[in-house]
Coordinates of N, CA and C and ligand atoms in Angstrom, one line a residue:
M118 N -42.0 56.7 229.3 CA -42.9 57.0 228.1 C -42.1 56.8 226.8
I119 N -42.8 56.1 225.9 CA -42.2 56.0 224.5 C -43.0 56.8 223.6
N120 N -42.4 57.7 222.8 CA -43.0 58.4 221.7 C -42.2 58.0 220.5
L121 N -42.7 57.1 219.7 CA -42.0 56.5 218.6 C -42.5 57.0 217.3
I122 N -41.7 57.5 216.5 CA -42.0 57.8 215.1 C -41.6 56.6 214.3
L123 N -42.6 55.9 213.7 CA -42.3 54.7 212.8 C -42.2 55.3 211.4
F124 N -41.0 55.2 210.9 CA -40.7 56.0 209.7 C -40.4 55.1 208.5
G125 N -40.5 55.6 207.3 CA -40.2 54.8 206.1 C -41.1 55.1 205.0
P126 N -40.8 54.7 203.8 CA -41.6 55.0 202.7 C -43.0 54.3 202.7
P127 N -43.9 54.7 201.9 CA -45.2 53.9 201.8 C -44.9 52.5 201.5
G128 N -45.7 51.6 202.2 CA -45.5 50.2 201.9 C -44.3 49.5 202.6
S129 N -43.6 50.3 203.5 CA -42.5 49.7 204.2 C -42.9 48.8 205.4
G130 N -44.2 48.8 205.7 CA -44.6 47.9 206.8 C -44.9 48.6 208.1
K131 N -45.0 49.9 208.1 CA -45.2 50.7 209.3 C -46.5 50.3 210.0
G132 N -47.6 50.3 209.3 CA -48.9 50.0 209.9 C -48.9 48.6 210.5
T133 N -48.4 47.6 209.8 CA -48.4 46.3 210.2 C -47.6 46.1 211.5
Q134 N -46.4 46.7 211.5 CA -45.6 46.6 212.8 C -46.2 47.4 213.9
A135 N -46.8 48.6 213.6 CA -47.4 49.4 214.6 C -48.4 48.6 215.4
S136 N -49.2 47.8 214.8 CA -50.2 47.0 215.5 C -49.6 46.1 216.6
T137 N -48.5 45.4 216.2 CA -47.8 44.6 217.2 C -47.2 45.4 218.3
I138 N -46.5 46.5 218.0 CA -45.9 47.3 219.0 C -46.9 47.8 220.0
V139 N -48.1 48.3 219.5 CA -49.1 48.8 220.3 C -49.5 47.7 221.3
S140 N -49.7 46.5 220.9 CA -50.2 45.5 221.8 C -49.1 45.1 222.8
K141 N -47.9 45.2 222.5 CA -46.8 44.8 223.5 C -46.5 46.0 224.4
F142 N -46.7 47.2 224.0 CA -46.2 48.4 224.9 C -47.4 49.2 225.4
G143 N -48.6 48.9 224.9 CA -49.8 49.7 225.4 C -49.8 51.2 224.9
L144 N -49.1 51.4 223.7 CA -49.1 52.7 223.2 C -50.4 53.0 222.3
T145 N -50.6 54.3 222.0 CA -51.7 54.6 221.1 C -51.1 54.8 219.7
H146 N -51.7 54.2 218.8 CA -51.3 54.2 217.4 C -52.0 55.4 216.7
I147 N -51.2 56.3 216.2 CA -51.8 57.4 215.4 C -51.3 57.4 213.9
S148 N -52.2 57.0 213.0 CA -51.8 57.0 211.6 C -52.6 58.1 210.9
T149 N -51.9 59.1 210.4 CA -52.6 60.2 209.7 C -53.3 59.7 208.5
G150 N -52.7 58.7 207.8 CA -53.4 58.1 206.6 C -54.7 57.5 207.0
D151 N -54.7 56.8 208.1 CA -56.0 56.1 208.6 C -57.0 57.2 209.0
L152 N -56.5 58.3 209.6 CA -57.4 59.4 210.0 C -58.0 60.0 208.8
F153 N -57.2 60.3 207.8 CA -57.8 60.8 206.5 C -58.8 59.9 205.9
R154 N -58.5 58.6 205.8 CA -59.4 57.7 205.2 C -60.7 57.6 206.0
Y155 N -60.6 57.8 207.3 CA -61.9 57.8 208.2 C -62.7 59.0 207.8
E156 N -62.0 60.1 207.6 CA -62.7 61.4 207.2 C -63.4 61.2 205.8
I157 N -62.6 60.6 204.9 CA -63.1 60.4 203.6 C -64.4 59.5 203.6
G158 N -64.3 58.4 204.5 CA -65.4 57.5 204.6 C -66.7 58.2 205.1
N159 N -66.5 59.2 205.9 CA -67.6 60.0 206.4 C -67.9 61.2 205.6
S160 N -67.3 61.4 204.4 CA -67.5 62.5 203.5 C -67.5 63.9 204.2
T161 N -66.6 64.0 205.2 CA -66.5 65.3 205.9 C -65.7 66.3 205.0
P162 N -65.8 67.6 205.2 CA -65.1 68.6 204.4 C -63.6 68.3 204.5
L163 N -63.1 67.9 205.6 CA -61.6 67.6 205.7 C -61.3 66.4 204.8
G164 N -62.2 65.4 204.9 CA -61.9 64.2 204.0 C -61.9 64.6 202.5
L165 N -62.9 65.4 202.1 CA -63.0 65.7 200.7 C -61.7 66.5 200.3
K166 N -61.3 67.4 201.2 CA -60.1 68.2 200.8 C -58.9 67.2 200.7
A167 N -58.7 66.3 201.7 CA -57.6 65.4 201.7 C -57.6 64.5 200.5
K168 N -58.8 64.0 200.1 CA -58.9 63.0 199.0 C -58.3 63.5 197.7
A169 N -58.4 64.8 197.4 CA -57.9 65.4 196.2 C -56.4 65.2 196.1
Y170 N -55.7 65.3 197.2 CA -54.3 65.1 197.3 C -53.9 63.7 197.3
M171 N -54.6 62.9 198.1 CA -54.3 61.5 198.2 C -54.4 60.7 196.9
D172 N -55.5 61.0 196.2 CA -55.7 60.4 194.9 C -54.6 60.6 193.9
K173 N -53.9 61.7 194.1 CA -52.8 62.0 193.2 C -51.4 61.5 193.7
G174 N -51.4 61.0 195.0 CA -50.2 60.6 195.6 C -49.4 61.7 196.1
E175 N -50.1 62.9 196.4 CA -49.4 64.0 196.9 C -49.7 64.2 198.4
L176 N -48.8 64.9 199.1 CA -49.0 65.1 200.5 C -50.2 66.1 200.7
V177 N -51.0 65.9 201.7 CA -52.0 66.8 202.1 C -51.3 68.0 202.8
P178 N -51.8 69.3 202.6 CA -51.1 70.4 203.1 C -50.8 70.3 204.7
D179 N -49.7 70.9 205.1 CA -49.3 70.8 206.5 C -50.4 71.3 207.5
E180 N -51.0 72.4 207.2 CA -51.9 73.0 208.2 C -53.1 72.1 208.5
V181 N -53.6 71.4 207.4 CA -54.7 70.5 207.5 C -54.2 69.3 208.4
T182 N -53.1 68.8 208.0 CA -52.6 67.5 208.7 C -52.2 67.8 210.1
I183 N -51.6 68.9 210.4 CA -51.2 69.2 211.8 C -52.4 69.4 212.7
G184 N -53.4 70.2 212.1 CA -54.6 70.4 212.9 C -55.3 69.1 213.3
M185 N -55.4 68.2 212.3 CA -56.0 66.9 212.6 C -55.2 66.1 213.6
L186 N -53.9 66.1 213.5 CA -53.1 65.4 214.5 C -53.2 66.0 215.9
E187 N -53.3 67.3 216.0 CA -53.5 67.9 217.3 C -54.8 67.5 217.9
N188 N -55.9 67.5 217.1 CA -57.2 67.0 217.7 C -57.1 65.6 218.2
K189 N -56.4 64.7 217.4 CA -56.3 63.3 217.8 C -55.5 63.2 219.1
L190 N -54.4 63.9 219.2 CA -53.6 63.9 220.5 C -54.5 64.3 221.7
N191 N -55.3 65.4 221.5 CA -56.1 65.9 222.5 C -57.2 64.9 223.0
S192 N -57.7 64.1 222.0 CA -58.8 63.2 222.3 C -58.3 61.9 222.8
T193 N -57.0 61.6 222.7 CA -56.6 60.2 223.1 C -55.3 60.4 224.0
P194 N -55.5 61.0 225.2 CA -54.4 61.0 226.1 C -53.9 59.7 226.5
N195 N -52.5 59.5 226.5 CA -52.0 58.2 226.9 C -50.6 58.4 227.6
D196 N -50.5 58.1 228.9 CA -49.3 58.3 229.7 C -48.2 57.4 229.2
K197 N -48.6 56.3 228.5 CA -47.5 55.4 228.1 C -46.8 55.9 226.8
G198 N -47.6 56.6 226.0 CA -47.0 57.2 224.8 C -47.7 56.8 223.5
Y199 N -47.1 57.1 222.4 CA -47.7 57.1 221.1 C -46.7 56.4 220.1
I200 N -47.4 55.8 219.0 CA -46.6 55.5 217.8 C -47.2 56.4 216.7
F201 N -46.3 57.2 216.2 CA -46.7 58.1 215.0 C -46.4 57.4 213.7
D202 N -47.4 57.1 212.9 CA -47.2 56.3 211.7 C -47.6 57.1 210.5
G203 N -46.7 57.5 209.7 CA -47.0 58.4 208.6 C -47.1 59.8 208.9
F204 N -46.6 60.2 210.1 CA -46.5 61.6 210.6 C -45.2 61.6 211.5
P205 N -44.4 62.6 211.4 CA -44.4 63.8 210.5 C -43.8 63.4 209.2
R206 N -44.4 64.0 208.1 CA -43.9 63.7 206.7 C -43.2 64.9 206.1
T207 N -43.1 66.0 206.9 CA -42.4 67.2 206.4 C -41.7 67.8 207.6
I208 N -40.7 68.7 207.3 CA -40.0 69.3 208.4 C -41.0 70.2 209.2
P209 N -41.8 71.0 208.6 CA -42.8 71.8 209.4 C -43.7 70.9 210.3
Q210 N -44.0 69.7 209.8 CA -44.8 68.8 210.7 C -44.0 68.3 211.9
A211 N -42.7 68.1 211.6 CA -41.8 67.6 212.7 C -41.7 68.7 213.7
E212 N -41.5 70.0 213.3 CA -41.4 71.1 214.2 C -42.7 71.2 215.0
A213 N -43.8 71.1 214.3 CA -45.1 71.3 215.0 C -45.3 70.1 216.0
L214 N -44.9 68.9 215.7 CA -45.0 67.8 216.6 C -44.2 68.0 217.9
D215 N -43.0 68.5 217.7 CA -42.1 68.8 218.8 C -42.7 69.8 219.7
T216 N -43.3 70.8 219.1 CA -44.0 71.9 219.9 C -45.2 71.3 220.7
L217 N -46.0 70.5 220.0 CA -47.2 70.0 220.6 C -46.8 69.1 221.8
L218 N -45.7 68.2 221.6 CA -45.3 67.3 222.7 C -44.7 68.1 223.8
D219 N -43.9 69.1 223.5 CA -43.2 70.0 224.5 C -44.3 70.6 225.4
S220 N -45.4 71.1 224.8 CA -46.4 71.8 225.6 C -47.1 70.8 226.5
R221 N -46.9 69.5 226.3 CA -47.5 68.4 227.1 C -46.4 67.9 228.1
G222 N -45.2 68.5 228.1 CA -44.1 68.0 228.9 C -43.5 66.8 228.5
T223 N -43.6 66.5 227.2 CA -42.9 65.2 226.7 C -42.2 65.5 225.4
K224 N -41.7 64.4 224.8 CA -41.0 64.6 223.5 C -40.9 63.3 222.8
I225 N -40.4 63.4 221.5 CA -40.1 62.2 220.7 C -38.9 61.4 221.4
T226 N -39.1 60.1 221.6 CA -38.0 59.4 222.2 C -37.2 58.5 221.2
H227 N -37.9 58.1 220.1 CA -37.2 57.3 219.1 C -37.8 57.6 217.7
L228 N -36.9 57.5 216.7 CA -37.4 57.4 215.3 C -36.8 56.2 214.7
I229 N -37.6 55.3 214.3 CA -37.1 54.0 213.7 C -37.6 54.0 212.2
A230 N -36.6 53.9 211.3 CA -36.9 53.9 209.9 C -36.8 52.5 209.3
L231 N -37.9 52.1 208.6 CA -37.8 50.8 208.0 C -37.3 51.0 206.6
D232 N -36.2 50.3 206.3 CA -35.5 50.5 205.0 C -35.9 49.5 204.0
V233 N -36.6 49.9 202.9 CA -37.1 49.0 201.9 C -36.8 49.7 200.5
D234 N -36.3 49.0 199.5 CA -36.0 49.7 198.3 C -37.2 49.9 197.4
D235 N -37.1 50.9 196.5 CA -38.2 51.4 195.7 C -39.0 50.3 194.9
E236 N -38.2 49.4 194.3 CA -38.9 48.4 193.5 C -39.7 47.4 194.3
E237 N -39.2 47.1 195.5 CA -39.9 46.2 196.4 C -41.2 47.0 196.9
I238 N -41.1 48.3 197.1 CA -42.3 49.1 197.5 C -43.4 49.0 196.5
V239 N -43.0 49.3 195.2 CA -44.0 49.3 194.1 C -44.7 47.9 194.1
K240 N -43.9 46.8 194.2 CA -44.4 45.5 194.1 C -45.4 45.3 195.3
R241 N -45.0 45.6 196.5 CA -45.8 45.4 197.7 C -47.1 46.2 197.6
L242 N -47.0 47.5 197.2 CA -48.2 48.3 197.1 C -49.2 47.8 196.1
L243 N -48.7 47.5 194.9 CA -49.6 47.0 193.9 C -50.3 45.7 194.4
N244 N -49.6 44.9 195.1 CA -50.1 43.7 195.7 C -51.2 44.0 196.7
R245 N -50.9 45.0 197.6 CA -51.8 45.4 198.7 C -53.1 46.0 198.0
G246 N -52.9 46.7 196.9 CA -54.0 47.3 196.2 C -55.1 46.3 195.8
K247 N -54.7 45.0 195.6 CA -55.6 44.0 195.1 C -56.7 43.8 196.2
T248 N -56.3 44.0 197.5 CA -57.3 43.7 198.6 C -57.6 44.9 199.5
S249 N -56.7 46.0 199.4 CA -56.9 47.1 200.4 C -58.1 48.0 200.1
G250 N -58.5 48.0 198.8 CA -59.5 48.9 198.4 C -59.0 50.3 198.3
R251 N -57.7 50.5 198.5 CA -57.2 51.9 198.5 C -56.9 52.3 197.0
P252 N -57.5 53.3 196.5 CA -57.2 53.7 195.1 C -55.8 54.1 194.9
D253 N -55.1 54.6 196.0 CA -53.7 55.1 195.8 C -52.7 53.9 195.8
D254 N -53.2 52.7 196.0 CA -52.4 51.5 195.9 C -52.6 50.7 194.6
Q255 N -53.5 51.2 193.8 CA -53.9 50.5 192.6 C -53.3 51.0 191.3
N256 N -52.6 52.1 191.4 CA -52.1 52.8 190.2 C -50.6 53.0 190.3
E257 N -49.8 52.4 189.4 CA -48.4 52.5 189.6 C -47.8 53.9 189.5
E258 N -48.5 54.8 188.7 CA -48.1 56.2 188.6 C -48.2 56.9 189.9
V259 N -49.4 56.6 190.6 CA -49.6 57.3 191.9 C -48.6 56.7 192.9
I260 N -48.4 55.5 192.9 CA -47.4 54.9 193.8 C -46.0 55.5 193.6
R261 N -45.6 55.7 192.4 CA -44.3 56.3 192.1 C -44.3 57.8 192.6
R262 N -45.4 58.4 192.4 CA -45.5 59.8 192.9 C -45.4 59.9 194.4
R263 N -46.0 58.9 195.1 CA -45.8 58.9 196.6 C -44.4 58.6 197.0
I264 N -43.6 57.8 196.2 CA -42.2 57.6 196.5 C -41.4 58.9 196.3
V265 N -41.7 59.6 195.3 CA -41.0 60.9 195.0 C -41.3 61.9 196.1
E266 N -42.6 62.0 196.6 CA -42.9 62.9 197.7 C -42.1 62.5 198.9
Y267 N -42.0 61.2 199.1 CA -41.3 60.7 200.3 C -39.8 61.1 200.2
L268 N -39.2 60.9 199.0 CA -37.8 61.3 198.9 C -37.6 62.8 199.1
D269 N -38.5 63.6 198.4 CA -38.3 65.1 198.4 C -38.6 65.7 199.8
K270 N -39.8 65.3 200.4 CA -40.3 66.1 201.5 C -40.1 65.3 202.8
T271 N -40.2 64.0 202.8 CA -40.2 63.3 204.0 C -38.9 62.8 204.5
S272 N -38.0 62.3 203.6 CA -36.7 61.8 204.1 C -35.9 62.8 204.9
P273 N -36.0 64.2 204.6 CA -35.3 65.1 205.5 C -35.7 65.0 207.0
V274 N -36.9 64.5 207.2 CA -37.3 64.3 208.7 C -36.3 63.4 209.4
Y275 N -35.8 62.4 208.7 CA -34.8 61.5 209.3 C -33.6 62.3 209.8
E276 N -33.1 63.1 209.0 CA -31.9 63.9 209.4 C -32.3 64.9 210.5
F277 N -33.5 65.4 210.5 CA -33.9 66.4 211.5 C -33.8 65.7 212.9
Y278 N -34.2 64.5 213.0 CA -34.1 63.8 214.3 C -32.8 63.2 214.6
E279 N -32.0 63.0 213.5 CA -30.7 62.4 213.6 C -29.8 63.4 214.4
K280 N -30.1 64.7 214.2 CA -29.2 65.7 214.9 C -29.3 65.5 216.4
T281 N -30.4 65.0 216.9 CA -30.5 64.8 218.4 C -30.3 63.3 218.7
G282 N -29.8 62.6 217.8 CA -29.4 61.2 218.0 C -30.6 60.2 218.2
L283 N -31.8 60.6 217.7 CA -33.0 59.8 217.8 C -33.2 58.8 216.7
S284 N -32.6 59.1 215.5 CA -32.9 58.3 214.3 C -32.1 57.0 214.2
Q285 N -32.8 56.0 213.9 CA -32.2 54.7 213.7 C -32.8 54.0 212.5
K286 N -32.0 53.3 211.7 CA -32.5 52.7 210.5 C -32.4 51.2 210.7
I287 N -33.5 50.4 210.3 CA -33.4 49.0 210.4 C -33.8 48.4 209.0
D288 N -33.4 47.2 208.8 CA -33.7 46.5 207.5 C -35.2 46.1 207.6
G289 N -36.0 46.6 206.6 CA -37.4 46.4 206.5 C -37.8 45.2 205.7
I290 N -36.8 44.4 205.4 CA -37.1 43.1 204.6 C -37.0 41.9 205.5
G291 N -38.0 41.1 205.5 CA -37.9 39.9 206.4 C -39.3 39.5 206.9
S292 N -39.3 38.5 207.7 CA -40.6 38.1 208.3 C -41.1 39.2 209.3
L293 N -42.4 39.1 209.6 CA -43.0 40.1 210.5 C -42.2 40.0 211.9
D294 N -42.0 38.8 212.3 CA -41.3 38.6 213.6 C -39.9 39.1 213.6
E295 N -39.2 38.8 212.4 CA -37.8 39.3 212.3 C -37.8 40.9 212.4
I296 N -38.7 41.5 211.7 CA -38.7 43.0 211.7 C -39.1 43.5 213.1
F297 N -40.1 42.8 213.7 CA -40.5 43.3 215.0 C -39.3 43.2 216.0
N298 N -38.5 42.1 215.9 CA -37.4 41.9 216.8 C -36.3 43.0 216.6
R299 N -36.2 43.4 215.4 CA -35.2 44.6 215.1 C -35.7 45.8 215.7
I300 N -37.1 46.1 215.6 CA -37.6 47.3 216.2 C -37.5 47.2 217.8
Y301 N -37.8 46.1 218.3 CA -37.7 45.9 219.8 C -36.3 46.2 220.2
D302 N -35.3 45.7 219.5 CA -33.9 45.9 219.9 C -33.6 47.4 219.8
A303 N -34.1 48.1 218.7 CA -33.8 49.5 218.5 C -34.5 50.3 219.7
L304 N -35.5 49.8 220.2 CA -36.2 50.6 221.3 C -35.5 50.4 222.6
H305 N -34.6 49.4 222.7 CA -34.0 49.2 224.1 C -32.5 49.5 224.0
Ligands
LIG1090 P1 -50.5 56.5 204.3 O1 -51.7 55.7 204.7 O2 -49.6 56.9 205.4 O3 -49.7 55.8 203.2 O4 -51.0 57.9 203.6 C1 -51.8 57.9 202.5 C2 -51.9 59.3 202.0 O5 -52.5 60.2 203.0 C3 -50.6 59.9 201.6 O6 -50.1 59.6 200.3 C4 -50.9 61.4 201.7 O7 -51.6 61.9 200.6 C5 -51.8 61.5 202.9 N1 -51.1 61.6 204.2 C6 -51.0 60.8 205.2 N2 -50.3 61.3 206.2 C7 -49.9 62.5 205.8 C8 -49.0 63.5 206.4 N3 -48.5 63.3 207.6 N4 -48.8 64.6 205.7 C9 -49.4 64.8 204.5 N5 -50.2 63.9 203.8 C10 -50.4 62.7 204.5

């Protein structure tokens, strides 16, 4: 079983790579950002709550995010494993994920961080914003806020899993195939 945390700042290519990994390994892709956007699209109370944070480039509170993640895990059992994309983004989320997996007799097997510098991220996200329809990709101030949230709250998650030897960093710049091959090597 592979339980991979695909890690890295917004715009580092996690979602794109996740699709390829899913098709090669038969894993279930869980993106908390996608789950929030689905809720927003359906104007649910959860979506409305999340939107207020997302529009500002801030993280949605842990209890909301963890509850949603748990529901998703319960509704999509997969013996082969999962790719967690955009989760965990805080230490309490990482602790909650470990507990959730532990209660299912499994655990995180890898954390792979895509390394991309800040200016490249801003450039990529503004470019993505032209077609993604995502409001948080269309405003440079919001993008920079997301990067600050990543540095403050999310990057410590790398060290959290590094203690147990699970964290690996790879170069996130290159063609889709080059980056996939680096991830593949890191998984083996
Ligand atoms: P993403 O699609 O992963 O870039 O996420 C878009 C936005 O959704 C983030 O900027 C946050 O506002 C929110 N979000 C997604 N995942 C999480 C998470 N694990 N914890 C808190 N907020 C999240």
